[in-house]
Amino acid sequence: VCIHRVRSCSSIRFIKSKYVCVFDKSALKFSHQQRLFRTSAVSCGQIVQFKLSDIGEGITEVTVKEWYIKEGDSVSQFDSICEVQSDKASVTITSRYDGVIRKLHYSIDDIAFVGKPLVDIEIDASKGVAPEEDVVETPPMSHEEHTHQEIKGHKTLATPAVRRLAMENNIKLSEVVGTGKDNRILKEDILNYLAKQTGAILPPSPKAEIVPPLRKTEPVPAAPKDKARKIPVPVSRPIAFSGKDKTEPVTGFQKAMVKTMSAALKIPHFGYSDEIDLTQLVQLREELKPLAEIRGVKLSFMPFFIKAASLGLLQYPILNASLDENCQNVTYKASHNIGVAMDTEQGLIVPNVKNVQVCSVFDIAVELNRLQSLGSAGQLGTSDLTGGTFTLSNIGTIGGTYAKPVILPPEVAIGALGKIQVLPRFNGRGEVFKAQIMNVSWSADHRIIDGATMARFSNLWKSYLENPASMLLDLK
Amino acid sequence: MVLQTLKNCLWPSCVLRAPKACFWSAASGGLVIQSISNDVYQNLAVEDWIHDHMDLEKQQVLFLWRNSPAVVIGRHQNPWQECNLRLLRQKNIKLARRRSGGGTVYHDLGNINLTFFTTRKKYERMENLKLVVKALKALRPQLDVQVTDRYDILLDRQYKISGTAAKLGRTSAYHHCTLLCNADKFVLSSVLKSPYKGLKSNATPSVPASVKNLFEEDPSLTSEMLLDAIAKEYAVKHQIDHRITLINPADETLLPGISNKTKELQTWEWVYGKTPKFSVSTCLNMAYKDSVLDVKVNMDVKHGRIEVCNIDLPEQWLPPGLYSELVKSLTGSKFCPNETTSLVTTLLRLCPQDDELLSRWSLLCENMIRLM
């Protein structure tokens, strides 16, 4: 049952629809006021001019600040249409009707007048052919927001959205117990009724759902206008998945990453992985952590990994080099600016610790702390993010063991560190002991780095970490 | 004055019957609540929640709240125009955009916020402000405070101690205002001064005013005293008991959906992305080697993103390929220093690694980032 309600007050003017309609002549009664207007199969709606209602405090004009809809969009009653501002008050104007927006009378920053048309809405035509007996003249609408219908002399209060839900499920409103104000039928009541009929257990609707949600946010391109997002589909019907794909443009930082990664994959990568026994390092760090804390610094494993890498680079400087565009020259960089991959809200950024070759493990820890706090606050500067010569990615803090990292140009090598796991291993005496094992996966530029170099570097790095005391011998 | 937690006045039957909150306080007429949080986003979310979910027909609400340092801009304002974003970031002062109109204000614990919730029909700002003035005068009769027709409250007829803004929805409305008790005026004036030049926009501008703290007029006054006096006056007006109910804005069971509202208020899309379209037209004076380069920059920013970007560099100052990559990447990117920094440093990886080029690139990018 779908009956049109029409306001009897003179503020509404009907504009004869410009669409071709097919009428059942006997049912056609067209007049200005509250007569009904029913059509058959082809949709043909009335266009109603929705006027800007009184704001209060004697205000006659407002500025239109934002539209939430555009011409052609469907709206339901109570959906937000626009935001207007008047003298420090921001007002959300909501739709009084269900229908399709046909015209916006103002642009952003225009002055809109109270009592004048704001938008034209084409009101939904009835769905399908309504049976004869339902063509009744309804009494004039008062200022009540909700429509009501008289069925068998029993007044039933329900919003159009609720009545539509009932209609879609072939439910007679008179059979539903209303739990709202004045025995108004709410969405929950329809759902409970359905649950009893089908024996299905429907998910409870969120408490906040009594008032149909106002659309306060600007529509994202291609985002579905999901009126029904919280109405569960009854089990007796086939479950329809109404999710829609969402397309967004690739912009800003992401766009830059696309360019860089595409360039990176032009580099012929080879991989080399190994397993490191960090049992001794874990112990050492436990001992040093409180000392660092006294100095106000958080000590993780990274400073050790970074310093060991730098010591390794002193022996294998080709891993800290750069190949020029035409692959004609190799530049051996003097500074070991070791980058540390960081995962932030906007994605992967790689700040670097400058001149690790002259830094102590503690210096590196201090610098890492600084970079980490700037990184999470989104305040890293350009100098922190440029000039890197070699990169370590501690993906293990999130998880994983083996990885295949991508070299960040203009560098020629990168290492990905997996998580530290406690695993059983055999010692020199053939006994099983508890070992703290971490995997490392290196990638290098095969144009100038060969497997043997990478392997030897990795072995050296591994030996420093498996036996931290040996780092003391080579510290500068 | 009685402070009670919400649990003391829960009506179980009400909770079951109507998710639309009527479960607070049996007393009809009015309700006074105070937030236990000083987080500006949480508190703004409470306002949203009450506006969206409470039935204010039988019961009006007064919400009392204070925030740790934050700048709050109006719904349709431009943060670049209104405040010193660089300083905010440095000092870790939060930036929030509220849903009501009006101008920009600085909040700290020396400022109190009052929100009067009513139905749309009962929306009446003058009445609310008169109530505040009445409360102040009852507390300290010698205070020269009055309401202006711009809905400000002036002290000694010249200093603004309170600003107002409002939000009207379909069935409910709220009017909120600040009240300066003992805020840091030095920080206030420095953060509310924008250093950004060349901005052109139709965003609502703020009207600067000289401010004064009530504390300066009478050092015996504290924020707590003011809150209490106003709550008392409200209680008298609505003929309810003088008690303030404390609420926790993080309580999801009490305020279902509040954490989503809080999250939304913190998103970049809301705080910066809701800025009305504006343009930036300025000249970068870059000191390079022995000379100064004047580089004209024009950008159009919509939804907080750069729609159009023109940088007038001398020919060949940067390799053309790199320059066009820069402009292409900036187009569609957020007008945000962090995003731009990440973007330009990533693009740098594609450049030939010569020092001259690197220093020029850095210079240009640093200057561009300073515009944001």
PDB file of N, CA, C and O in Angstrom, chain A residues 249-260, chain B residues 299 305-309 311 321-336 339-348 350 361 365 368 372:
ATOM      1  N   PRO A 249      40.758   8.188  -6.556  1.00  0.00           N
ATOM      2  CA  PRO A 249      41.943   8.493  -7.350  1.00  0.00           C
ATOM      3  C   PRO A 249      43.214   8.272  -6.521  1.00  0.00           C
ATOM      4  O   PRO A 249      43.173   8.380  -5.294  1.00  0.00           O
ATOM      5  N   VAL A 250      44.296   7.953  -7.212  1.00  0.00           N
ATOM      6  CA  VAL A 250      45.585   7.802  -6.537  1.00  0.00           C
ATOM      7  C   VAL A 250      46.229   9.178  -6.511  1.00  0.00           C
ATOM      8  O   VAL A 250      46.462   9.775  -7.546  1.00  0.00           O
ATOM      9  N   THR A 251      46.461   9.702  -5.327  1.00  0.00           N
ATOM     10  CA  THR A 251      46.957  11.079  -5.274  1.00  0.00           C
ATOM     11  C   THR A 251      48.157  11.198  -4.376  1.00  0.00           C
ATOM     12  O   THR A 251      48.468  10.321  -3.587  1.00  0.00           O
ATOM     13  N   GLY A 252      48.783  12.358  -4.492  1.00  0.00           N
ATOM     14  CA  GLY A 252      49.792  12.800  -3.551  1.00  0.00           C
ATOM     15  C   GLY A 252      50.919  11.813  -3.359  1.00  0.00           C
ATOM     16  O   GLY A 252      51.556  11.339  -4.300  1.00  0.00           O
ATOM     17  N   PHE A 253      51.122  11.475  -2.109  1.00  0.00           N
ATOM     18  CA  PHE A 253      52.223  10.619  -1.722  1.00  0.00           C
ATOM     19  C   PHE A 253      52.117   9.258  -2.405  1.00  0.00           C
ATOM     20  O   PHE A 253      53.105   8.705  -2.883  1.00  0.00           O
ATOM     21  N   GLN A 254      50.918   8.726  -2.485  1.00  0.00           N
ATOM     22  CA  GLN A 254      50.711   7.424  -3.144  1.00  0.00           C
ATOM     23  C   GLN A 254      51.161   7.480  -4.597  1.00  0.00           C
ATOM     24  O   GLN A 254      51.772   6.551  -5.114  1.00  0.00           O
ATOM     25  N   LYS A 255      50.839   8.599  -5.243  1.00  0.00           N
ATOM     26  CA  LYS A 255      51.214   8.770  -6.646  1.00  0.00           C
ATOM     27  C   LYS A 255      52.723   8.742  -6.780  1.00  0.00           C
ATOM     28  O   LYS A 255      53.285   8.133  -7.696  1.00  0.00           O
ATOM     29  N   ALA A 256      53.391   9.419  -5.849  1.00  0.00           N
ATOM     30  CA  ALA A 256      54.849   9.463  -5.883  1.00  0.00           C
ATOM     31  C   ALA A 256      55.424   8.065  -5.678  1.00  0.00           C
ATOM     32  O   ALA A 256      56.388   7.667  -6.322  1.00  0.00           O
ATOM     33  N   MET A 257      54.806   7.310  -4.771  1.00  0.00           N
ATOM     34  CA  MET A 257      55.256   5.936  -4.522  1.00  0.00           C
ATOM     35  C   MET A 257      55.102   5.075  -5.771  1.00  0.00           C
ATOM     36  O   MET A 257      55.950   4.232  -6.066  1.00  0.00           O
ATOM     37  N   VAL A 258      54.020   5.276  -6.510  1.00  0.00           N
ATOM     38  CA  VAL A 258      53.801   4.507  -7.744  1.00  0.00           C
ATOM     39  C   VAL A 258      54.982   4.715  -8.673  1.00  0.00           C
ATOM     40  O   VAL A 258      55.548   3.773  -9.227  1.00  0.00           O
ATOM     41  N   LYS A 259      55.368   6.000  -8.812  1.00  0.00           N
ATOM     42  CA  LYS A 259      56.479   6.331  -9.700  1.00  0.00           C
ATOM     43  C   LYS A 259      57.773   5.670  -9.223  1.00  0.00           C
ATOM     44  O   LYS A 259      58.515   5.067  -9.991  1.00  0.00           O
ATOM     45  N   THR A 260      58.027   5.818  -7.933  1.00  0.00           N
ATOM     46  CA  THR A 260      59.288   5.335  -7.380  1.00  0.00           C
ATOM     47  C   THR A 260      59.377   3.816  -7.435  1.00  0.00           C
ATOM     48  O   THR A 260      60.415   3.259  -7.806  1.00  0.00           O
TER      49      THR A 260
ATOM     50  N   MET B 299      47.924  28.339  -6.325  1.00  0.00           N
ATOM     51  CA  MET B 299      47.296  27.034  -6.126  1.00  0.00           C
ATOM     52  C   MET B 299      45.826  27.209  -5.792  1.00  0.00           C
ATOM     53  O   MET B 299      45.452  28.154  -5.104  1.00  0.00           O
ATOM     54  N   ARG B 305      42.473  19.645  -0.813  1.00  0.00           N
ATOM     55  CA  ARG B 305      43.440  19.073  -1.756  1.00  0.00           C
ATOM     56  C   ARG B 305      43.770  20.074  -2.859  1.00  0.00           C
ATOM     57  O   ARG B 305      42.931  20.866  -3.273  1.00  0.00           O
ATOM     58  N   ILE B 306      45.001  19.982  -3.367  1.00  0.00           N
ATOM     59  CA  ILE B 306      45.440  20.927  -4.390  1.00  0.00           C
ATOM     60  C   ILE B 306      44.799  20.529  -5.713  1.00  0.00           C
ATOM     61  O   ILE B 306      45.073  19.473  -6.261  1.00  0.00           O
ATOM     62  N   GLU B 307      43.962  21.412  -6.226  1.00  0.00           N
ATOM     63  CA  GLU B 307      43.282  21.117  -7.491  1.00  0.00           C
ATOM     64  C   GLU B 307      44.120  21.558  -8.663  1.00  0.00           C
ATOM     65  O   GLU B 307      44.187  20.920  -9.700  1.00  0.00           O
ATOM     66  N   VAL B 308      44.704  22.737  -8.487  1.00  0.00           N
ATOM     67  CA  VAL B 308      45.502  23.323  -9.551  1.00  0.00           C
ATOM     68  C   VAL B 308      46.770  23.846  -8.914  1.00  0.00           C
ATOM     69  O   VAL B 308      46.745  24.418  -7.835  1.00  0.00           O
ATOM     70  N   CYS B 309      47.896  23.655  -9.609  1.00  0.00           N
ATOM     71  CA  CYS B 309      49.173  24.094  -9.038  1.00  0.00           C
ATOM     72  C   CYS B 309      50.059  24.696 -10.112  1.00  0.00           C
ATOM     73  O   CYS B 309      50.349  24.048 -11.112  1.00  0.00           O
ATOM     74  N   ILE B 311      53.737  26.767 -10.523  1.00  0.00           N
ATOM     75  CA  ILE B 311      54.941  27.316  -9.902  1.00  0.00           C
ATOM     76  C   ILE B 311      55.763  27.948 -11.014  1.00  0.00           C
ATOM     77  O   ILE B 311      56.167  27.277 -11.967  1.00  0.00           O
ATOM     78  N   GLY B 321      61.437  17.463 -16.892  1.00  0.00           N
ATOM     79  CA  GLY B 321      60.761  16.218 -16.519  1.00  0.00           C
ATOM     80  C   GLY B 321      60.450  16.189 -15.043  1.00  0.00           C
ATOM     81  O   GLY B 321      59.349  15.847 -14.615  1.00  0.00           O
ATOM     82  N   LEU B 322      61.402  16.613 -14.243  1.00  0.00           N
ATOM     83  CA  LEU B 322      61.236  16.594 -12.794  1.00  0.00           C
ATOM     84  C   LEU B 322      60.187  17.610 -12.363  1.00  0.00           C
ATOM     85  O   LEU B 322      59.341  17.335 -11.504  1.00  0.00           O
ATOM     86  N   TYR B 323      60.239  18.791 -12.979  1.00  0.00           N
ATOM     87  CA  TYR B 323      59.269  19.833 -12.637  1.00  0.00           C
ATOM     88  C   TYR B 323      57.851  19.340 -12.912  1.00  0.00           C
ATOM     89  O   TYR B 323      56.954  19.507 -12.097  1.00  0.00           O
ATOM     90  N   SER B 324      57.651  18.715 -14.074  1.00  0.00           N
ATOM     91  CA  SER B 324      56.289  18.279 -14.405  1.00  0.00           C
ATOM     92  C   SER B 324      55.853  17.145 -13.482  1.00  0.00           C
ATOM     93  O   SER B 324      54.690  17.053 -13.111  1.00  0.00           O
ATOM     94  N   GLU B 325      56.794  16.292 -13.074  1.00  0.00           N
ATOM     95  CA  GLU B 325      56.455  15.244 -12.094  1.00  0.00           C
ATOM     96  C   GLU B 325      56.003  15.862 -10.799  1.00  0.00           C
ATOM     97  O   GLU B 325      55.045  15.404 -10.170  1.00  0.00           O
ATOM     98  N   LEU B 326      56.682  16.916 -10.401  1.00  0.00           N
ATOM     99  CA  LEU B 326      56.339  17.587  -9.140  1.00  0.00           C
ATOM    100  C   LEU B 326      54.925  18.142  -9.205  1.00  0.00           C
ATOM    101  O   LEU B 326      54.102  17.911  -8.330  1.00  0.00           O
ATOM    102  N   VAL B 327      54.641  18.875 -10.278  1.00  0.00           N
ATOM    103  CA  VAL B 327      53.317  19.483 -10.409  1.00  0.00           C
ATOM    104  C   VAL B 327      52.242  18.407 -10.503  1.00  0.00           C
ATOM    105  O   VAL B 327      51.190  18.502  -9.871  1.00  0.00           O
ATOM    106  N   LYS B 328      52.535  17.369 -11.265  1.00  0.00           N
ATOM    107  CA  LYS B 328      51.552  16.274 -11.405  1.00  0.00           C
ATOM    108  C   LYS B 328      51.267  15.612 -10.075  1.00  0.00           C
ATOM    109  O   LYS B 328      50.129  15.271  -9.772  1.00  0.00           O
ATOM    110  N   SER B 329      52.313  15.410  -9.280  1.00  0.00           N
ATOM    111  CA  SER B 329      52.117  14.745  -7.993  1.00  0.00           C
ATOM    112  C   SER B 329      51.403  15.637  -6.994  1.00  0.00           C
ATOM    113  O   SER B 329      50.606  15.168  -6.187  1.00  0.00           O
ATOM    114  N   LEU B 330      51.707  16.936  -7.049  1.00  0.00           N
ATOM    115  CA  LEU B 330      51.044  17.852  -6.116  1.00  0.00           C
ATOM    116  C   LEU B 330      49.563  17.977  -6.429  1.00  0.00           C
ATOM    117  O   LEU B 330      48.743  18.154  -5.536  1.00  0.00           O
ATOM    118  N   THR B 331      49.215  17.877  -7.708  1.00  0.00           N
ATOM    119  CA  THR B 331      47.808  17.999  -8.092  1.00  0.00           C
ATOM    120  C   THR B 331      47.035  16.813  -7.532  1.00  0.00           C
ATOM    121  O   THR B 331      47.350  15.661  -7.810  1.00  0.00           O
ATOM    122  N   GLY B 332      46.044  17.113  -6.753  1.00  0.00           N
ATOM    123  CA  GLY B 332      45.239  16.059  -6.140  1.00  0.00           C
ATOM    124  C   GLY B 332      45.756  15.666  -4.772  1.00  0.00           C
ATOM    125  O   GLY B 332      45.108  14.940  -4.020  1.00  0.00           O
ATOM    126  N   SER B 333      46.933  16.190  -4.421  1.00  0.00           N
ATOM    127  CA  SER B 333      47.521  15.835  -3.129  1.00  0.00           C
ATOM    128  C   SER B 333      46.955  16.734  -2.033  1.00  0.00           C
ATOM    129  O   SER B 333      46.493  17.829  -2.295  1.00  0.00           O
ATOM    130  N   LYS B 334      47.029  16.268  -0.787  1.00  0.00           N
ATOM    131  CA  LYS B 334      46.536  17.087   0.316  1.00  0.00           C
ATOM    132  C   LYS B 334      47.393  18.330   0.476  1.00  0.00           C
ATOM    133  O   LYS B 334      48.611  18.267   0.337  1.00  0.00           O
ATOM    134  N   PHE B 335      46.770  19.422   0.850  1.00  0.00           N
ATOM    135  CA  PHE B 335      47.491  20.669   1.109  1.00  0.00           C
ATOM    136  C   PHE B 335      48.012  20.557   2.539  1.00  0.00           C
ATOM    137  O   PHE B 335      47.497  21.172   3.463  1.00  0.00           O
ATOM    138  N   CYS B 336      49.033  19.752   2.693  1.00  0.00           N
ATOM    139  CA  CYS B 336      49.468  19.357   4.024  1.00  0.00           C
ATOM    140  C   CYS B 336      50.972  19.199   4.005  1.00  0.00           C
ATOM    141  O   CYS B 336      51.512  18.555   3.103  1.00  0.00           O
ATOM    142  N   GLU B 339      52.235  15.427   4.012  1.00  0.00           N
ATOM    143  CA  GLU B 339      51.995  14.734   2.753  1.00  0.00           C
ATOM    144  C   GLU B 339      52.977  15.216   1.694  1.00  0.00           C
ATOM    145  O   GLU B 339      53.573  14.444   0.965  1.00  0.00           O
ATOM    146  N   THR B 340      53.156  16.526   1.633  1.00  0.00           N
ATOM    147  CA  THR B 340      54.046  17.098   0.632  1.00  0.00           C
ATOM    148  C   THR B 340      55.488  16.698   0.881  1.00  0.00           C
ATOM    149  O   THR B 340      56.218  16.393  -0.055  1.00  0.00           O
ATOM    150  N   THR B 341      55.900  16.673   2.137  1.00  0.00           N
ATOM    151  CA  THR B 341      57.266  16.249   2.452  1.00  0.00           C
ATOM    152  C   THR B 341      57.494  14.817   1.980  1.00  0.00           C
ATOM    153  O   THR B 341      58.490  14.523   1.320  1.00  0.00           O
ATOM    154  N   SER B 342      56.576  13.931   2.306  1.00  0.00           N
ATOM    155  CA  SER B 342      56.714  12.536   1.880  1.00  0.00           C
ATOM    156  C   SER B 342      56.758  12.450   0.368  1.00  0.00           C
ATOM    157  O   SER B 342      57.552  11.715  -0.208  1.00  0.00           O
ATOM    158  N   LEU B 343      55.902  13.210  -0.265  1.00  0.00           N
ATOM    159  CA  LEU B 343      55.794  13.199  -1.719  1.00  0.00           C
ATOM    160  C   LEU B 343      57.091  13.648  -2.363  1.00  0.00           C
ATOM    161  O   LEU B 343      57.644  12.963  -3.218  1.00  0.00           O
ATOM    162  N   VAL B 344      57.614  14.790  -1.944  1.00  0.00           N
ATOM    163  CA  VAL B 344      58.793  15.331  -2.619  1.00  0.00           C
ATOM    164  C   VAL B 344      60.030  14.496  -2.320  1.00  0.00           C
ATOM    165  O   VAL B 344      60.888  14.333  -3.190  1.00  0.00           O
ATOM    166  N   THR B 345      60.131  13.944  -1.125  1.00  0.00           N
ATOM    167  CA  THR B 345      61.318  13.141  -0.828  1.00  0.00           C
ATOM    168  C   THR B 345      61.256  11.822  -1.585  1.00  0.00           C
ATOM    169  O   THR B 345      62.289  11.287  -1.994  1.00  0.00           O
ATOM    170  N   THR B 346      60.062  11.306  -1.796  1.00  0.00           N
ATOM    171  CA  THR B 346      59.937  10.077  -2.583  1.00  0.00           C
ATOM    172  C   THR B 346      60.297  10.338  -4.039  1.00  0.00           C
ATOM    173  O   THR B 346      61.016   9.562  -4.669  1.00  0.00           O
ATOM    174  N   LEU B 347      59.798  11.466  -4.578  1.00  0.00           N
ATOM    175  CA  LEU B 347      60.090  11.798  -5.976  1.00  0.00           C
ATOM    176  C   LEU B 347      61.583  12.003  -6.187  1.00  0.00           C
ATOM    177  O   LEU B 347      62.123  11.731  -7.254  1.00  0.00           O
ATOM    178  N   LEU B 348      62.242  12.461  -5.147  1.00  0.00           N
ATOM    179  CA  LEU B 348      63.679  12.729  -5.251  1.00  0.00           C
ATOM    180  C   LEU B 348      64.465  11.482  -5.633  1.00  0.00           C
ATOM    181  O   LEU B 348      65.528  11.556  -6.239  1.00  0.00           O
ATOM    182  N   LEU B 350      63.894   9.588  -7.870  1.00  0.00           N
ATOM    183  CA  LEU B 350      63.938   9.402  -9.317  1.00  0.00           C
ATOM    184  C   LEU B 350      64.950  10.326  -9.992  1.00  0.00           C
ATOM    185  O   LEU B 350      65.213  10.212 -11.179  1.00  0.00           O
ATOM    186  N   TRP B 361      66.284  21.395  -5.513  1.00  0.00           N
ATOM    187  CA  TRP B 361      65.035  20.684  -5.208  1.00  0.00           C
ATOM    188  C   TRP B 361      64.656  20.910  -3.750  1.00  0.00           C
ATOM    189  O   TRP B 361      63.512  21.247  -3.440  1.00  0.00           O
ATOM    190  N   CYS B 365      61.277  22.808  -2.432  1.00  0.00           N
ATOM    191  CA  CYS B 365      60.305  22.029  -1.664  1.00  0.00           C
ATOM    192  C   CYS B 365      60.123  22.570  -0.253  1.00  0.00           C
ATOM    193  O   CYS B 365      58.999  22.657   0.240  1.00  0.00           O
ATOM    194  N   MET B 368      57.857  25.477  -0.542  1.00  0.00           N
ATOM    195  CA  MET B 368      56.468  25.079  -0.827  1.00  0.00           C
ATOM    196  C   MET B 368      55.796  24.552   0.432  1.00  0.00           C
ATOM    197  O   MET B 368      54.665  24.872   0.729  1.00  0.00           O
ATOM    198  N   MET B 372      52.121  25.590   3.735  1.00  0.00           N
ATOM    199  CA  MET B 372      51.021  24.764   4.233  1.00  0.00           C
ATOM    200  C   MET B 372      50.960  24.745   5.751  1.00  0.00           C
ATOM    201  O   MET B 372      50.346  23.876   6.334  1.00  0.00           O
TER     202      MET B 372
END
